[in-house]
Coordinates of C-alpha atoms and ligand atoms in Angstrom, one line a residue:
X1 CA -48.5 -26.6 -1.1
X2 CA -44.8 -26.4 -0.1
X3 CA -44.0 -28.8 -2.9
X4 CA -45.6 -26.5 -5.5
X5 CA -43.7 -23.5 -4.2
X6 CA -40.5 -25.4 -4.4
X7 CA -41.2 -26.4 -7.9
X8 CA -42.2 -22.9 -8.8
X9 CA -38.9 -21.6 -7.4
X10 CA -37.0 -24.2 -9.3
X11 CA -38.6 -23.1 -12.6
X12 CA -37.8 -19.5 -11.8
X13 CA -34.2 -20.4 -11.0
X14 CA -33.9 -22.2 -14.3
X15 CA -35.3 -19.2 -16.2
X16 CA -32.7 -16.9 -14.5
X17 CA -29.9 -19.3 -15.4
X18 CA -31.1 -19.6 -19.0
X19 CA -31.3 -15.8 -19.3
X20 CA -27.8 -15.4 -17.9
X21 CA -26.5 -18.0 -20.3
X22 CA -28.1 -16.3 -23.2
X23 CA -26.7 -12.9 -22.2
X24 CA -23.3 -14.4 -21.9
X25 CA -23.5 -16.0 -25.3
X26 CA -24.7 -12.7 -26.8
X27 CA -21.8 -10.9 -25.2
X28 CA -19.4 -13.5 -26.4
X29 CA -20.4 -13.2 -30.0
X30 CA -20.5 -9.4 -29.8
X31 CA -16.9 -9.6 -28.5
X32 CA -15.8 -11.9 -31.3
X33 CA -17.3 -9.3 -33.7
X34 CA -15.5 -6.5 -31.8
X35 CA -12.2 -8.3 -32.3
X36 CA -12.9 -8.7 -36.0
X37 CA -13.8 -5.0 -36.4
X38 CA -10.9 -3.7 -34.4
X39 CA -13.0 -2.2 -31.7
X40 CA -10.5 -2.8 -28.9
X41 CA -8.1 0.0 -27.9
X42 CA -5.4 0.3 -25.4
X43 CA -5.4 3.3 -23.0
X44 CA -2.3 4.3 -21.1
X45 CA -2.1 5.5 -17.5
X46 CA 1.0 7.3 -16.3
X47 CA 3.1 5.8 -13.6
X48 CA 5.3 8.3 -11.7
X49 CA 8.1 8.7 -9.3
X50 CA 6.2 10.0 -6.3
X51 CA 8.9 12.3 -4.9
X52 CA 8.8 14.6 -7.9
X53 CA 5.9 13.4 -10.1
X54 CA 8.2 12.6 -13.0
X55 CA 7.0 10.0 -15.5
X56 CA 8.5 6.5 -15.2
X57 CA 6.1 4.4 -17.2
X58 CA 2.6 3.7 -18.4
X59 CA 0.2 0.9 -17.8
X60 CA -1.7 -0.3 -20.9
X61 CA -5.4 -0.8 -20.1
X62 CA -7.8 -2.3 -22.6
X63 CA -11.0 -0.6 -23.6
X64 CA -13.8 -1.7 -25.9
X65 CA -15.0 1.1 -28.1
X66 CA -18.6 -0.1 -28.5
X67 CA -20.4 1.4 -31.5
X68 CA -23.4 2.3 -29.4
X69 CA -22.3 2.2 -25.7
X70 CA -19.1 4.1 -26.2
X71 CA -16.0 3.0 -24.2
X72 CA -16.7 -0.1 -22.1
X73 CA -14.3 -0.8 -19.3
X74 CA -12.4 -4.2 -19.0
X75 CA -14.2 -5.2 -15.8
X76 CA -17.4 -5.6 -17.9
X77 CA -16.0 -7.8 -20.6
X78 CA -12.5 -9.2 -19.8
X79 CA -13.9 -11.9 -17.5
X80 CA -16.0 -13.1 -20.5
X81 CA -13.1 -12.8 -22.9
X82 CA -10.8 -14.7 -20.5
X83 CA -13.1 -17.6 -20.1
X84 CA -13.9 -17.9 -23.9
X85 CA -12.1 -19.0 -27.0
X86 CA -11.2 -15.3 -27.6
X87 CA -8.8 -15.2 -24.7
X88 CA -5.6 -15.9 -26.5
X89 CA -6.5 -13.7 -29.5
X90 CA -7.2 -10.7 -27.3
X91 CA -4.2 -11.3 -25.1
X92 CA -1.9 -11.5 -28.1
X93 CA -3.4 -8.3 -29.5
X94 CA -2.8 -6.5 -26.2
X95 CA 0.9 -7.6 -26.1
X96 CA 1.6 -6.7 -29.7
X97 CA -0.1 -3.4 -29.6
X98 CA 1.5 -2.3 -26.3
X99 CA 5.0 -3.4 -27.5
X100 CA 4.6 -1.5 -30.8
X101 CA 3.5 1.6 -28.9
X102 CA 6.4 1.2 -26.5
X103 CA 8.8 0.9 -29.4
X104 CA 7.3 4.0 -31.1
X105 CA 7.9 6.0 -27.9
X106 CA 11.4 4.6 -27.6
X107 CA 12.2 5.6 -31.2
X108 CA 10.8 9.1 -30.6
X109 CA 13.4 9.6 -27.9
X110 CA 11.1 9.1 -24.9
X111 CA 11.8 5.7 -23.5
X112 CA 8.6 5.0 -21.6
X113 CA 8.4 1.7 -19.8
X114 CA 5.1 0.0 -20.7
X115 CA 3.3 -2.4 -18.3
X116 CA 0.9 -5.1 -19.7
X117 CA -1.7 -7.1 -17.7
X118 CA -1.4 -10.8 -18.5
X119 CA -4.4 -13.0 -19.0
X120 CA -4.7 -16.5 -17.6
X121 CA -4.5 -18.1 -21.1
X122 CA -1.0 -16.7 -21.5
X123 CA 0.3 -18.6 -18.6
X124 CA -1.5 -21.8 -19.1
X125 CA -1.3 -22.5 -22.8
X126 CA 1.5 -21.9 -25.3
X127 CA 4.8 -20.5 -24.3
X128 CA 4.7 -17.0 -23.1
X129 CA 8.5 -16.7 -22.8
X130 CA 8.8 -17.6 -26.5
X131 CA 6.2 -15.1 -27.6
X132 CA 7.7 -12.3 -25.5
X133 CA 11.1 -13.1 -27.0
X134 CA 9.6 -13.1 -30.5
X135 CA 7.9 -9.8 -29.9
X136 CA 11.0 -8.1 -28.6
X137 CA 12.8 -9.4 -31.7
X138 CA 10.2 -8.3 -34.2
X139 CA 9.5 -4.8 -32.7
X140 CA 13.1 -4.1 -31.6
X141 CA 11.9 -2.9 -28.2
X142 CA 14.5 -2.7 -25.5
X143 CA 13.5 -5.4 -23.0
X144 CA 13.8 -3.2 -19.9
X145 CA 11.0 -1.0 -21.3
X146 CA 8.6 -3.9 -21.0
X147 CA 6.9 -5.0 -17.8
X148 CA 4.3 -7.7 -17.2
X149 CA 1.7 -7.6 -14.4
X150 CA 0.3 -10.8 -13.0
X151 CA -2.5 -11.3 -10.5
X152 CA -2.7 -14.0 -7.9
X153 CA -5.6 -15.8 -9.6
X154 CA -3.5 -16.5 -12.7
X155 CA -0.6 -17.9 -10.6
X156 CA -2.9 -20.5 -9.0
X157 CA -2.2 -23.4 -11.3
X158 CA 0.8 -25.0 -12.8
X159 CA 3.1 -23.4 -10.3
X160 CA 6.3 -25.1 -11.5
X161 CA 5.7 -24.3 -15.1
X162 CA 4.9 -20.7 -14.4
X163 CA 7.9 -20.4 -12.3
X164 CA 10.2 -21.7 -15.0
X165 CA 8.5 -19.4 -17.5
X166 CA 9.0 -16.3 -15.3
X167 CA 12.7 -17.1 -15.0
X168 CA 13.1 -17.2 -18.8
X169 CA 11.2 -14.0 -19.2
X170 CA 13.3 -12.2 -16.7
X171 CA 16.4 -13.5 -18.4
X172 CA 15.3 -11.6 -21.4
X173 CA 15.4 -8.5 -19.3
X174 CA 11.6 -8.1 -18.9
X175 CA 10.3 -7.4 -15.4
X176 CA 7.3 -9.1 -13.7
X177 CA 5.2 -7.3 -11.1
X178 CA 2.6 -8.7 -8.8
X179 CA -0.6 -6.8 -9.4
X180 CA -3.4 -6.1 -6.8
X181 CA -1.1 -7.2 -4.0
X182 CA -2.9 -8.0 -0.8
X183 CA -6.4 -8.8 -2.3
X184 CA -5.8 -12.5 -2.8
X185 CA -5.7 -15.3 -0.3
X186 CA -2.0 -16.1 -0.4
X187 CA -0.1 -13.1 -1.5
X188 CA 2.8 -13.7 0.9
X189 CA 3.3 -17.3 -0.2
X190 CA 3.4 -16.2 -3.8
X191 CA 6.0 -13.6 -3.0
X192 CA 8.1 -16.4 -1.6
X193 CA 7.5 -18.8 -4.4
X194 CA 7.8 -16.7 -7.5
X195 CA 10.8 -14.6 -8.7
X196 CA 9.0 -11.3 -8.8
X197 CA 10.6 -7.9 -9.5
X198 CA 8.0 -5.8 -7.7
X199 CA 4.5 -5.5 -6.4
X200 CA 1.6 -3.1 -6.9
X201 CA -0.4 -2.3 -3.7
X202 CA -4.0 -2.6 -4.6
X203 CA -6.0 0.6 -4.7
X204 CA -8.5 -0.8 -2.1
X205 CA -5.8 -0.2 0.5
X206 CA -4.6 3.1 -0.9
X207 CA -8.0 4.7 -1.2
X208 CA -8.6 4.9 2.6
X209 CA -5.0 5.5 3.6
X210 CA -5.5 8.9 5.2
X211 CA -8.7 8.1 7.1
X212 CA -8.2 4.5 8.0
X213 CA -5.3 3.5 10.3
X214 CA -5.6 -0.2 9.4
X215 CA -5.1 0.6 5.7
X216 CA -2.2 2.8 6.6
X217 CA -0.6 -0.1 8.7
X218 CA -1.1 -2.5 5.8
X219 CA 0.4 -0.2 3.2
X220 CA 3.3 0.8 5.5
X221 CA 4.1 -2.8 6.2
X222 CA 3.8 -3.8 2.5
X223 CA 6.3 -1.0 1.6
X224 CA 8.7 -2.2 4.3
X225 CA 8.4 -5.8 3.2
X226 CA 9.0 -4.9 -0.4
X227 CA 12.2 -3.0 0.5
X228 CA 13.5 -5.9 2.6
X229 CA 12.8 -8.3 -0.2
X230 CA 14.4 -5.9 -2.7
X231 CA 11.2 -5.4 -4.7
X232 CA 10.0 -2.3 -6.5
X233 CA 6.7 -1.1 -5.0
X234 CA 4.1 0.8 -6.9
X235 CA 1.0 2.2 -5.2
X236 CA -2.2 2.2 -7.2
X237 CA -5.3 4.4 -7.0
X238 CA -3.7 7.7 -5.8
X239 CA -6.5 10.2 -6.1
X240 CA -5.1 13.3 -4.3
X241 CA -1.8 15.0 -3.3
X242 CA -2.2 14.2 0.4
X243 CA -2.3 10.5 -0.3
X244 CA 0.8 10.8 -2.6
X245 CA 2.6 12.8 0.2
X246 CA 1.7 10.2 2.8
X247 CA 3.0 7.4 0.6
X248 CA 6.3 9.3 0.1
X249 CA 6.6 9.6 3.9
X250 CA 6.2 5.9 4.1
X251 CA 9.0 5.3 1.6
X252 CA 6.9 4.4 -1.4
X253 CA 8.8 5.3 -4.6
X254 CA 6.3 4.9 -7.4
X255 CA 2.6 5.3 -7.9
X256 CA -0.2 5.8 -10.3
X257 CA -3.7 7.1 -10.0
X258 CA -6.2 9.7 -11.2
X259 CA -4.3 12.4 -9.3
X260 CA -1.4 12.0 -11.8
X261 CA -3.5 11.1 -14.8
X262 CA -6.4 8.8 -15.9
X263 CA -5.9 6.1 -18.5
X264 CA -6.1 7.8 -21.9
X265 CA -5.5 7.1 -25.6
X266 CA -1.9 6.9 -26.7
X267 CA -2.1 10.2 -28.6
X268 CA -3.4 12.0 -25.5
X269 CA -0.7 10.4 -23.5
X270 CA 1.8 11.7 -26.0
X271 CA 0.5 15.3 -25.8
X272 CA 0.2 15.3 -22.0
X273 CA 3.3 13.5 -20.9
X274 CA 5.8 13.4 -23.8
X275 CA 5.6 17.0 -24.9
X276 CA 9.4 17.4 -24.8
X277 CA 9.8 14.6 -27.2
X278 CA 7.2 16.1 -29.6
X279 CA 9.0 19.4 -29.4
X280 CA 12.2 17.7 -30.5
X281 CA 10.3 16.0 -33.4
X282 CA 8.8 19.4 -34.4
X283 CA 12.1 21.2 -34.2
X284 CA 13.9 18.6 -36.3
Ligands
C2E1 P1 -5.5 -3.2 -12.8 O1 -4.4 -3.9 -13.6 O2 -5.3 -3.3 -11.3 O3 -5.6 -1.7 -13.3 C1 -5.8 -0.6 -12.5 C2 -7.2 -0.2 -12.6 O4 -7.4 0.9 -11.6 C3 -7.6 0.4 -13.9 O5 -9.0 0.1 -14.2 C4 -7.5 1.9 -13.7 O6 -8.2 2.7 -14.6 C5 -7.9 2.0 -12.3 N1 -7.4 3.2 -11.6 C6 -6.2 3.8 -11.8 N2 -6.0 4.8 -11.0 C7 -7.2 4.9 -10.3 C8 -7.7 5.9 -9.3 O7 -6.9 6.8 -8.9 N3 -8.9 5.7 -8.8 C9 -9.7 4.7 -9.2 N4 -10.9 4.6 -8.7 N5 -9.3 3.8 -10.2 C10 -8.1 3.9 -10.7 P2 -9.5 -0.5 -15.6 O8 -8.8 0.2 -16.7 O9 -11.0 -0.4 -15.5 O10 -9.0 -2.0 -15.5 C11 -9.5 -2.9 -14.6 C12 -8.8 -4.2 -14.6 O11 -9.0 -4.9 -15.8 C13 -7.3 -4.1 -14.5 O12 -6.9 -3.9 -13.1 C14 -6.9 -5.4 -15.0 O13 -6.9 -6.4 -14.1 C15 -7.9 -5.7 -16.1 N6 -7.3 -5.3 -17.4 C16 -7.3 -4.0 -18.0 N7 -6.7 -4.0 -19.2 C17 -6.3 -5.3 -19.4 C18 -5.7 -6.0 -20.5 O14 -5.2 -5.4 -21.5 N8 -5.5 -7.4 -20.3 C19 -5.9 -8.0 -19.2 N9 -5.7 -9.4 -19.2 N10 -6.5 -7.4 -18.2 C20 -6.7 -6.1 -18.3
MG2 MG1 -2.5 -3.9 -13.7
MG3 MG1 -4.0 -3.5 -9.9
MG4 MG1 -7.3 -5.1 -10.7

């Protein structure tokens, strides 16, 4: 009796795995098609100086404009992209598209610093420093207008190689920020090991800042730590003015979040945040 049940459970388990595998393969081939058809888009979210809300940059965030489902967010497909053969292709597309956009903004008289999220494949195959140098060269973008964001999980392997690569990228004048700070297992040891220019406090700590004294303590200490280490600190996920004000009182200089603006297409970003530049263009 027990045996039969176990065998039944086993069969069910296999069916679930098979179904999951099938879903994944379907999604993978859909994503390959999406890349061919140019269905990926970059949205841009404003990053501001908290003290006065002035624009300091934009984070490029990928979206999949699905013909039926509409915009799909990266959480739903980037894990699949990143563990498939598409990874490098999509990562290169993101880098190129964001650099071109940053150069367009630079040429229009609004130097907007653009931050790109790196994918694991970019650190573990090929030479990221060379491709960044080549992109700066081909687009003409001023290096200080480019920023790269890395998460702890992509720093996990090949530490020495990554470290050398980071140094070369920084020598080009491009900054590297530690994204989702505090969510990994060894954030502090990575701060010590890698030459980083700044860190982004994960929104899971920012969200409850006003109501939760533990979050406030963690965010406050992270800001203090950043300052002592000479790092830029950016708070993510600011959804209201009170949170922004609290962050200012704790000495946080930069932030991003729905309160200042959601991720949006480049043209909308233009209209909403670079109006002065557009006026200049119109007047000319
Ligand atoms: P991330 O780099 O930490 O990006 C911040 C995420 O927080 C974005 O989600 C953004 O829309 C969201 N966010 C910003 N402000 C707020 C807020 O006030 N409230 C809330 N609830 N959320 C806020 P998104 O665009 O869905 O991206 C999720 C993650 O996907 C990113 O996290 C990043 O790790 C990854 N990702 C996005 N675009 C790319 C890309 O082009 N390449 C790679 N490799 N990864 C990407
Ligand atoms: Mg990011
Ligand atoms: Mg983040
Ligand atoms: Mg994240």
